[in-house]
PDB file of C-alpha atoms in Angstrom:
ATOM      1  CA  MET A   1       0.000   0.000   0.000  1.00 76.00           C
ATOM      2  CA  VAL A   2       1.315   3.414  -0.934  1.00 83.00           C
ATOM      3  CA  GLN A   3       0.633   5.506   2.142  1.00 85.00           C
ATOM      4  CA  GLY A   4      -1.551   8.567   1.641  1.00 82.00           C
ATOM      5  CA  THR A   5      -2.833   7.372  -1.762  1.00 86.00           C
ATOM      6  CA  SER A   6      -5.365   4.916  -3.122  1.00 85.00           C
ATOM      7  CA  PHE A   7      -2.615   2.776  -4.710  1.00 86.00           C
ATOM      8  CA  ASN A   8      -2.359  -0.675  -3.205  1.00 87.00           C
ATOM      9  CA  ALA A   9      -1.997  -4.296  -4.243  1.00 88.00           C
ATOM     10  CA  PRO A  10      -2.637  -7.706  -2.693  1.00 88.00           C
ATOM     11  CA  VAL A  11       0.176 -10.208  -2.375  1.00 87.00           C
ATOM     12  CA  ASP A  12      -0.123 -13.484  -4.311  1.00 87.00           C
ATOM     13  CA  ALA A  13       0.672 -16.969  -2.940  1.00 85.00           C
ATOM     14  CA  SER A  14       4.392 -16.605  -3.714  1.00 85.00           C
ATOM     15  CA  GLY A  15       4.645 -13.212  -1.980  1.00 84.00           C
ATOM     16  CA  GLN A  16       4.786 -11.106  -5.156  1.00 88.00           C
ATOM     17  CA  TYR A  17       2.930  -7.824  -5.618  1.00 88.00           C
ATOM     18  CA  GLU A  18       2.849  -5.076  -8.225  1.00 88.00           C
ATOM     19  CA  ILE A  19       1.594  -1.482  -8.029  1.00 87.00           C
ATOM     20  CA  ARG A  20       1.237   0.232 -11.412  1.00 85.00           C
ATOM     21  CA  ASN A  21       0.770   3.781 -12.723  1.00 84.00           C
ATOM     22  CA  VAL A  22       2.097   5.599  -9.668  1.00 85.00           C
ATOM     23  CA  PRO A  23       3.008   9.206 -10.614  1.00 86.00           C
ATOM     24  CA  THR A  24       6.451  10.625  -9.902  1.00 87.00           C
ATOM     25  CA  GLY A  25       7.146  11.730  -6.347  1.00 87.00           C
ATOM     26  CA  SER A  26       8.265  10.589  -2.907  1.00 89.00           C
ATOM     27  CA  TYR A  27       6.180   7.897  -1.207  1.00 89.00           C
ATOM     28  CA  THR A  28       6.118   5.545   1.728  1.00 91.00           C
ATOM     29  CA  VAL A  29       5.204   1.959   0.854  1.00 91.00           C
ATOM     30  CA  ARG A  30       3.713  -0.007   3.715  1.00 92.00           C
ATOM     31  CA  ALA A  31       3.276  -3.805   4.000  1.00 90.00           C
ATOM     32  CA  SER A  32       1.102  -5.467   6.616  1.00 88.00           C
ATOM     33  CA  PHE A  33      -0.406  -8.859   7.344  1.00 87.00           C
ATOM     34  CA  VAL A  34      -2.291 -10.356  10.251  1.00 85.00           C
ATOM     35  CA  GLY A  35       0.111 -11.789  12.837  1.00 85.00           C
ATOM     36  CA  TYR A  36       3.111  -9.842  11.520  1.00 88.00           C
ATOM     37  CA  ARG A  37       4.648  -6.469  12.343  1.00 89.00           C
ATOM     38  CA  GLU A  38       3.879  -3.739   9.844  1.00 91.00           C
ATOM     39  CA  GLU A  39       6.876  -2.502   7.848  1.00 92.00           C
ATOM     40  CA  SER A  40       7.336   0.694   5.809  1.00 91.00           C
ATOM     41  CA  LYS A  41       9.947   1.784   3.258  1.00 91.00           C
ATOM     42  CA  ALA A  42      10.483   5.134   1.555  1.00 91.00           C
ATOM     43  CA  VAL A  43      10.744   5.317  -2.225  1.00 90.00           C
ATOM     44  CA  VAL A  44      11.296   8.120  -4.748  1.00 89.00           C
ATOM     45  CA  LEU A  45       9.984   7.850  -8.323  1.00 87.00           C
ATOM     46  CA  THR A  46      11.798  10.136 -10.772  1.00 88.00           C
ATOM     47  CA  ASN A  47       9.817   9.287 -13.926  1.00 84.00           C
ATOM     48  CA  ASP A  48       6.569   7.550 -14.960  1.00 77.00           C
ATOM     49  CA  LYS A  49       8.300   4.543 -16.591  1.00 79.00           C
ATOM     50  CA  GLN A  50      10.558   3.723 -13.645  1.00 83.00           C
ATOM     51  CA  THR A  51      10.386   0.233 -12.071  1.00 85.00           C
ATOM     52  CA  ILE A  52      11.486  -0.185  -8.457  1.00 86.00           C
ATOM     53  CA  THR A  53      11.680  -3.447  -6.519  1.00 87.00           C
ATOM     54  CA  ILE A  54      10.916  -3.242  -2.806  1.00 88.00           C
ATOM     55  CA  ASP A  55      11.269  -6.402  -0.725  1.00 89.00           C
ATOM     56  CA  PHE A  56       9.704  -6.763   2.689  1.00 90.00           C
ATOM     57  CA  ALA A  57      10.597  -9.394   5.287  1.00 89.00           C
ATOM     58  CA  LEU A  58       7.819  -9.106   7.841  1.00 88.00           C
ATOM     59  CA  GLN A  59       8.578 -10.276  11.358  1.00 89.00           C
ATOM     60  CA  GLU A  60       6.107 -12.300  13.361  1.00 90.00           C
ATOM     61  CA  GLN A  61       4.259 -10.435  16.031  1.00 86.00           C
ATOM     62  CA  SER A  62       2.888 -12.644  18.738  1.00 81.00           C
ATOM     63  CA  GLN A  63       0.151 -11.395  20.968  1.00 78.00           C
ATOM     64  CA  SER A  64      -1.138 -12.992  24.110  1.00 81.00           C
ATOM     65  CA  LEU A  65      -4.799 -13.699  24.135  1.00 82.00           C
ATOM     66  CA  GLY A  66      -6.621 -12.922  27.331  1.00 87.00           C
ATOM     67  CA  ASN A  67      -9.303 -15.112  28.826  1.00 92.00           C
ATOM     68  CA  VAL A  68     -11.571 -16.793  26.341  1.00 89.00           C
ATOM     69  CA  LEU A  69     -15.084 -17.641  27.393  1.00 91.00           C
ATOM     70  CA  VAL A  70     -16.946 -20.147  25.277  1.00 91.00           C
ATOM     71  CA  SER A  71     -20.604 -20.442  26.087  1.00 90.00           C
ATOM     72  CA  GLY A  72     -23.554 -22.251  24.634  1.00 85.00           C
ATOM     73  CA  LYS A  73     -27.221 -22.576  25.259  1.00 83.00           C
ATOM     74  CA  MET A  74     -28.900 -25.883  25.777  1.00 79.00           C
ATOM     75  CA  ASN A  75     -31.944 -26.493  23.616  1.00 80.00           C
ATOM     76  CA  GLN A  76     -34.820 -26.395  26.111  1.00 75.00           C
ATOM     77  CA  GLU A  77     -36.907 -28.650  23.872  1.00 76.00           C
ATOM     78  CA  GLU A  78     -34.549 -31.617  24.260  1.00 82.00           C
ATOM     79  CA  GLU A  79     -34.967 -34.402  26.808  1.00 85.00           C
ATOM     80  CA  ASN A  80     -31.561 -33.726  28.413  1.00 86.00           C
ATOM     81  CA  ALA A  81     -32.555 -30.122  29.180  1.00 85.00           C
ATOM     82  CA  SER A  82     -35.727 -31.357  30.881  1.00 87.00           C
ATOM     83  CA  ARG A  83     -33.832 -33.795  33.114  1.00 88.00           C
ATOM     84  CA  LEU A  84     -31.259 -31.105  33.956  1.00 89.00           C
ATOM     85  CA  SER A  85     -34.059 -28.671  34.895  1.00 86.00           C
ATOM     86  CA  GLU A  86     -35.541 -31.276  37.240  1.00 88.00           C
ATOM     87  CA  ARG A  87     -32.195 -32.012  38.909  1.00 91.00           C
ATOM     88  CA  THR A  88     -31.120 -28.399  39.390  1.00 89.00           C
ATOM     89  CA  ALA A  89     -34.472 -26.901  40.425  1.00 88.00           C
ATOM     90  CA  ASP A  90     -34.850 -25.383  43.887  1.00 88.00           C
ATOM     91  CA  ASN A  91     -38.164 -27.173  44.288  1.00 87.00           C
ATOM     92  CA  ILE A  92     -39.820 -30.364  43.084  1.00 88.00           C
ATOM     93  CA  ILE A  93     -40.737 -30.170  39.419  1.00 89.00           C
ATOM     94  CA  ASN A  94     -41.474 -32.545  36.570  1.00 90.00           C
ATOM     95  CA  VAL A  95     -40.688 -31.466  33.024  1.00 91.00           C
ATOM     96  CA  ILE A  96     -42.017 -32.934  29.799  1.00 91.00           C
ATOM     97  CA  SER A  97     -39.890 -31.927  26.816  1.00 90.00           C
ATOM     98  CA  SER A  98     -41.078 -31.011  23.353  1.00 89.00           C
ATOM     99  CA  LYS A  99     -39.525 -34.209  22.008  1.00 89.00           C
ATOM    100  CA  ALA A 100     -41.470 -36.320  24.512  1.00 90.00           C
ATOM    101  CA  ILE A 101     -44.696 -34.508  23.600  1.00 90.00           C
ATOM    102  CA  GLU A 102     -43.901 -35.029  19.921  1.00 90.00           C
ATOM    103  CA  ARG A 103     -43.378 -38.779  20.389  1.00 90.00           C
ATOM    104  CA  SER A 104     -46.580 -39.273  22.380  1.00 89.00           C
ATOM    105  CA  PRO A 105     -49.979 -39.757  20.729  1.00 91.00           C
ATOM    106  CA  ASP A 106     -51.542 -37.117  23.009  1.00 89.00           C
ATOM    107  CA  ILE A 107     -53.527 -34.374  21.287  1.00 90.00           C
ATOM    108  CA  ASN A 108     -53.947 -31.958  24.196  1.00 90.00           C
ATOM    109  CA  ALA A 109     -52.151 -30.835  27.360  1.00 90.00           C
ATOM    110  CA  ALA A 110     -54.464 -32.827  29.657  1.00 89.00           C
ATOM    111  CA  ASN A 111     -53.538 -36.080  27.943  1.00 89.00           C
ATOM    112  CA  VAL A 112     -49.826 -35.207  28.071  1.00 90.00           C
ATOM    113  CA  LEU A 113     -50.046 -34.590  31.833  1.00 89.00           C
ATOM    114  CA  THR A 114     -51.311 -38.146  32.447  1.00 88.00           C
ATOM    115  CA  ARG A 115     -47.713 -39.234  31.783  1.00 87.00           C
ATOM    116  CA  VAL A 116     -46.380 -37.305  34.807  1.00 89.00           C
ATOM    117  CA  SER A 117     -46.142 -39.124  38.128  1.00 88.00           C
ATOM    118  CA  GLY A 118     -48.491 -37.868  40.835  1.00 88.00           C
ATOM    119  CA  ILE A 119     -51.010 -36.393  38.386  1.00 88.00           C
ATOM    120  CA  THR A 120     -54.440 -37.649  37.444  1.00 88.00           C
ATOM    121  CA  ILE A 121     -56.911 -35.966  35.162  1.00 88.00           C
ATOM    122  CA  GLN A 122     -60.418 -35.203  36.374  1.00 87.00           C
ATOM    123  CA  ARG A 123     -63.002 -35.080  33.614  1.00 83.00           C
ATOM    124  CA  SER A 124     -66.423 -33.521  33.990  1.00 73.00           C
ATOM    125  CA  ALA A 125     -69.608 -35.512  33.401  1.00 71.00           C
ATOM    126  CA  GLY A 126     -69.998 -34.418  29.783  1.00 68.00           C
ATOM    127  CA  ASN A 127     -66.282 -34.951  29.131  1.00 65.00           C
ATOM    128  CA  ASP A 128     -66.142 -31.256  28.288  1.00 64.00           C
ATOM    129  CA  GLY A 129     -63.288 -30.367  30.641  1.00 68.00           C
ATOM    130  CA  ALA A 130     -60.115 -31.998  31.836  1.00 85.00           C
ATOM    131  CA  TYR A 131     -58.544 -30.671  35.005  1.00 86.00           C
ATOM    132  CA  ALA A 132     -55.252 -31.709  36.594  1.00 86.00           C
ATOM    133  CA  VAL A 133     -55.387 -33.287  40.044  1.00 86.00           C
ATOM    134  CA  ILE A 134     -51.888 -32.969  41.437  1.00 85.00           C
ATOM    135  CA  ARG A 135     -50.930 -35.037  44.471  1.00 82.00           C
ATOM    136  CA  GLY A 136     -54.601 -35.662  45.192  1.00 83.00           C
ATOM    137  CA  MET A 137     -55.529 -31.981  45.620  1.00 83.00           C
ATOM    138  CA  GLU A 138     -58.549 -30.551  43.862  1.00 82.00           C
ATOM    139  CA  PRO A 139     -57.994 -28.527  40.679  1.00 83.00           C
ATOM    140  CA  ARG A 140     -59.059 -25.312  42.456  1.00 82.00           C
ATOM    141  CA  TYR A 141     -55.718 -25.353  44.294  1.00 81.00           C
ATOM    142  CA  ASN A 142     -53.719 -25.220  41.045  1.00 83.00           C
ATOM    143  CA  ASN A 143     -52.593 -22.391  38.801  1.00 83.00           C
ATOM    144  CA  THR A 144     -51.998 -22.645  35.076  1.00 86.00           C
ATOM    145  CA  LEU A 145     -49.271 -20.433  33.654  1.00 86.00           C
ATOM    146  CA  VAL A 146     -48.171 -19.930  30.064  1.00 87.00           C
ATOM    147  CA  ASN A 147     -44.677 -18.431  29.744  1.00 86.00           C
ATOM    148  CA  GLY A 148     -44.870 -17.417  33.417  1.00 83.00           C
ATOM    149  CA  ILE A 149     -48.200 -15.587  33.086  1.00 86.00           C
ATOM    150  CA  LYS A 150     -51.241 -16.863  34.952  1.00 86.00           C
ATOM    151  CA  ILE A 151     -54.081 -17.879  32.632  1.00 85.00           C
ATOM    152  CA  PRO A 152     -57.624 -16.965  33.701  1.00 85.00           C
ATOM    153  CA  SER A 153     -60.291 -19.638  33.616  1.00 84.00           C
ATOM    154  CA  PRO A 154     -62.894 -19.518  30.838  1.00 84.00           C
ATOM    155  CA  ASP A 155     -65.447 -20.559  33.483  1.00 79.00           C
ATOM    156  CA  SER A 156     -66.816 -17.669  35.560  1.00 80.00           C
ATOM    157  CA  LYS A 157     -67.542 -19.934  38.569  1.00 80.00           C
ATOM    158  CA  ASN A 158     -64.125 -21.613  38.856  1.00 80.00           C
ATOM    159  CA  ARG A 159     -60.563 -20.345  38.684  1.00 79.00           C
ATOM    160  CA  PHE A 160     -59.023 -23.530  37.270  1.00 83.00           C
ATOM    161  CA  VAL A 161     -58.351 -23.936  33.563  1.00 86.00           C
ATOM    162  CA  PRO A 162     -59.496 -26.959  31.546  1.00 87.00           C
ATOM    163  CA  LEU A 163     -56.308 -28.336  30.011  1.00 88.00           C
ATOM    164  CA  ASP A 164     -58.002 -30.182  27.174  1.00 87.00           C
ATOM    165  CA  ILE A 165     -58.405 -26.879  25.287  1.00 86.00           C
ATOM    166  CA  VAL A 166     -54.616 -26.550  24.817  1.00 88.00           C
ATOM    167  CA  PRO A 167     -53.351 -28.517  21.779  1.00 90.00           C
ATOM    168  CA  SER A 168     -50.171 -30.443  22.520  1.00 90.00           C
ATOM    169  CA  ASP A 169     -48.492 -29.467  19.255  1.00 89.00           C
ATOM    170  CA  LEU A 170     -48.339 -25.836  20.441  1.00 89.00           C
ATOM    171  CA  LEU A 171     -46.294 -26.717  23.538  1.00 89.00           C
ATOM    172  CA  LYS A 172     -42.510 -26.475  23.739  1.00 88.00           C
ATOM    173  CA  ARG A 173     -42.439 -28.033  27.191  1.00 88.00           C
ATOM    174  CA  ILE A 174     -44.628 -28.550  30.231  1.00 90.00           C
ATOM    175  CA  GLU A 175     -43.378 -27.942  33.759  1.00 89.00           C
ATOM    176  CA  VAL A 176     -45.325 -29.198  36.733  1.00 89.00           C
ATOM    177  CA  THR A 177     -44.194 -27.524  39.955  1.00 86.00           C
ATOM    178  CA  LYS A 178     -45.125 -29.633  42.972  1.00 84.00           C
ATOM    179  CA  SER A 179     -43.783 -27.363  45.705  1.00 82.00           C
ATOM    180  CA  LEU A 180     -43.547 -23.621  46.183  1.00 79.00           C
ATOM    181  CA  VAL A 181     -40.537 -21.353  46.332  1.00 80.00           C
ATOM    182  CA  PRO A 182     -40.658 -17.732  47.593  1.00 81.00           C
ATOM    183  CA  SER A 183     -40.610 -16.283  44.075  1.00 79.00           C
ATOM    184  CA  MET A 184     -43.956 -17.887  43.252  1.00 78.00           C
ATOM    185  CA  GLU A 185     -47.432 -16.653  44.020  1.00 76.00           C
ATOM    186  CA  GLY A 186     -48.834 -18.206  47.172  1.00 72.00           C
ATOM    187  CA  ASP A 187     -52.406 -18.740  45.994  1.00 72.00           C
ATOM    188  CA  ALA A 188     -51.815 -22.248  44.644  1.00 63.00           C
ATOM    189  CA  THR A 189     -50.836 -25.051  46.962  1.00 62.00           C
ATOM    190  CA  GLY A 190     -51.475 -27.907  44.547  1.00 58.00           C
ATOM    191  CA  ALA A 191     -49.176 -26.915  41.722  1.00 54.00           C
ATOM    192  CA  PRO A 192     -48.403 -23.534  40.310  1.00 49.00           C
TER     193      PRO A 192
END
């Protein structure tokens, strides 16, 4: 690169370069490459047809790299992430992963929950509602949350949500919390 001008040239595989049509004058030619010290040489062109050879022998420049932090994010839809969530939770939870939901023949959330230990599904007389019974406690003691937000019941007389209205193919994972921690709302003793 001819410093202070737009004249420059890449180096080929054998280390050769050529800069053409540089007008007469005094210039500084600079060579640089990643991992090497930059080197500059002065050159004077006395006429337009002049050819000058400038050789550079760049010296390696080592630099110490500081701390490197490599991080990744576990796919929360995988079975391993579900088991890890259960093991590392501050309270007792059961997690059903997206892959487990995908493999099961269940068409709604109520049917998926029958596969969790300690849960039974209570169906109304007309089979028009399916409510989770967790650890033998009535559904009125449970909360249903989607992405951490409490879902109101479609029934004006009850606060519990029928789980058969939630299609299983919309779910990424289901977490059943069987004990409370201080960060949770205290109005559900069955399972928030």
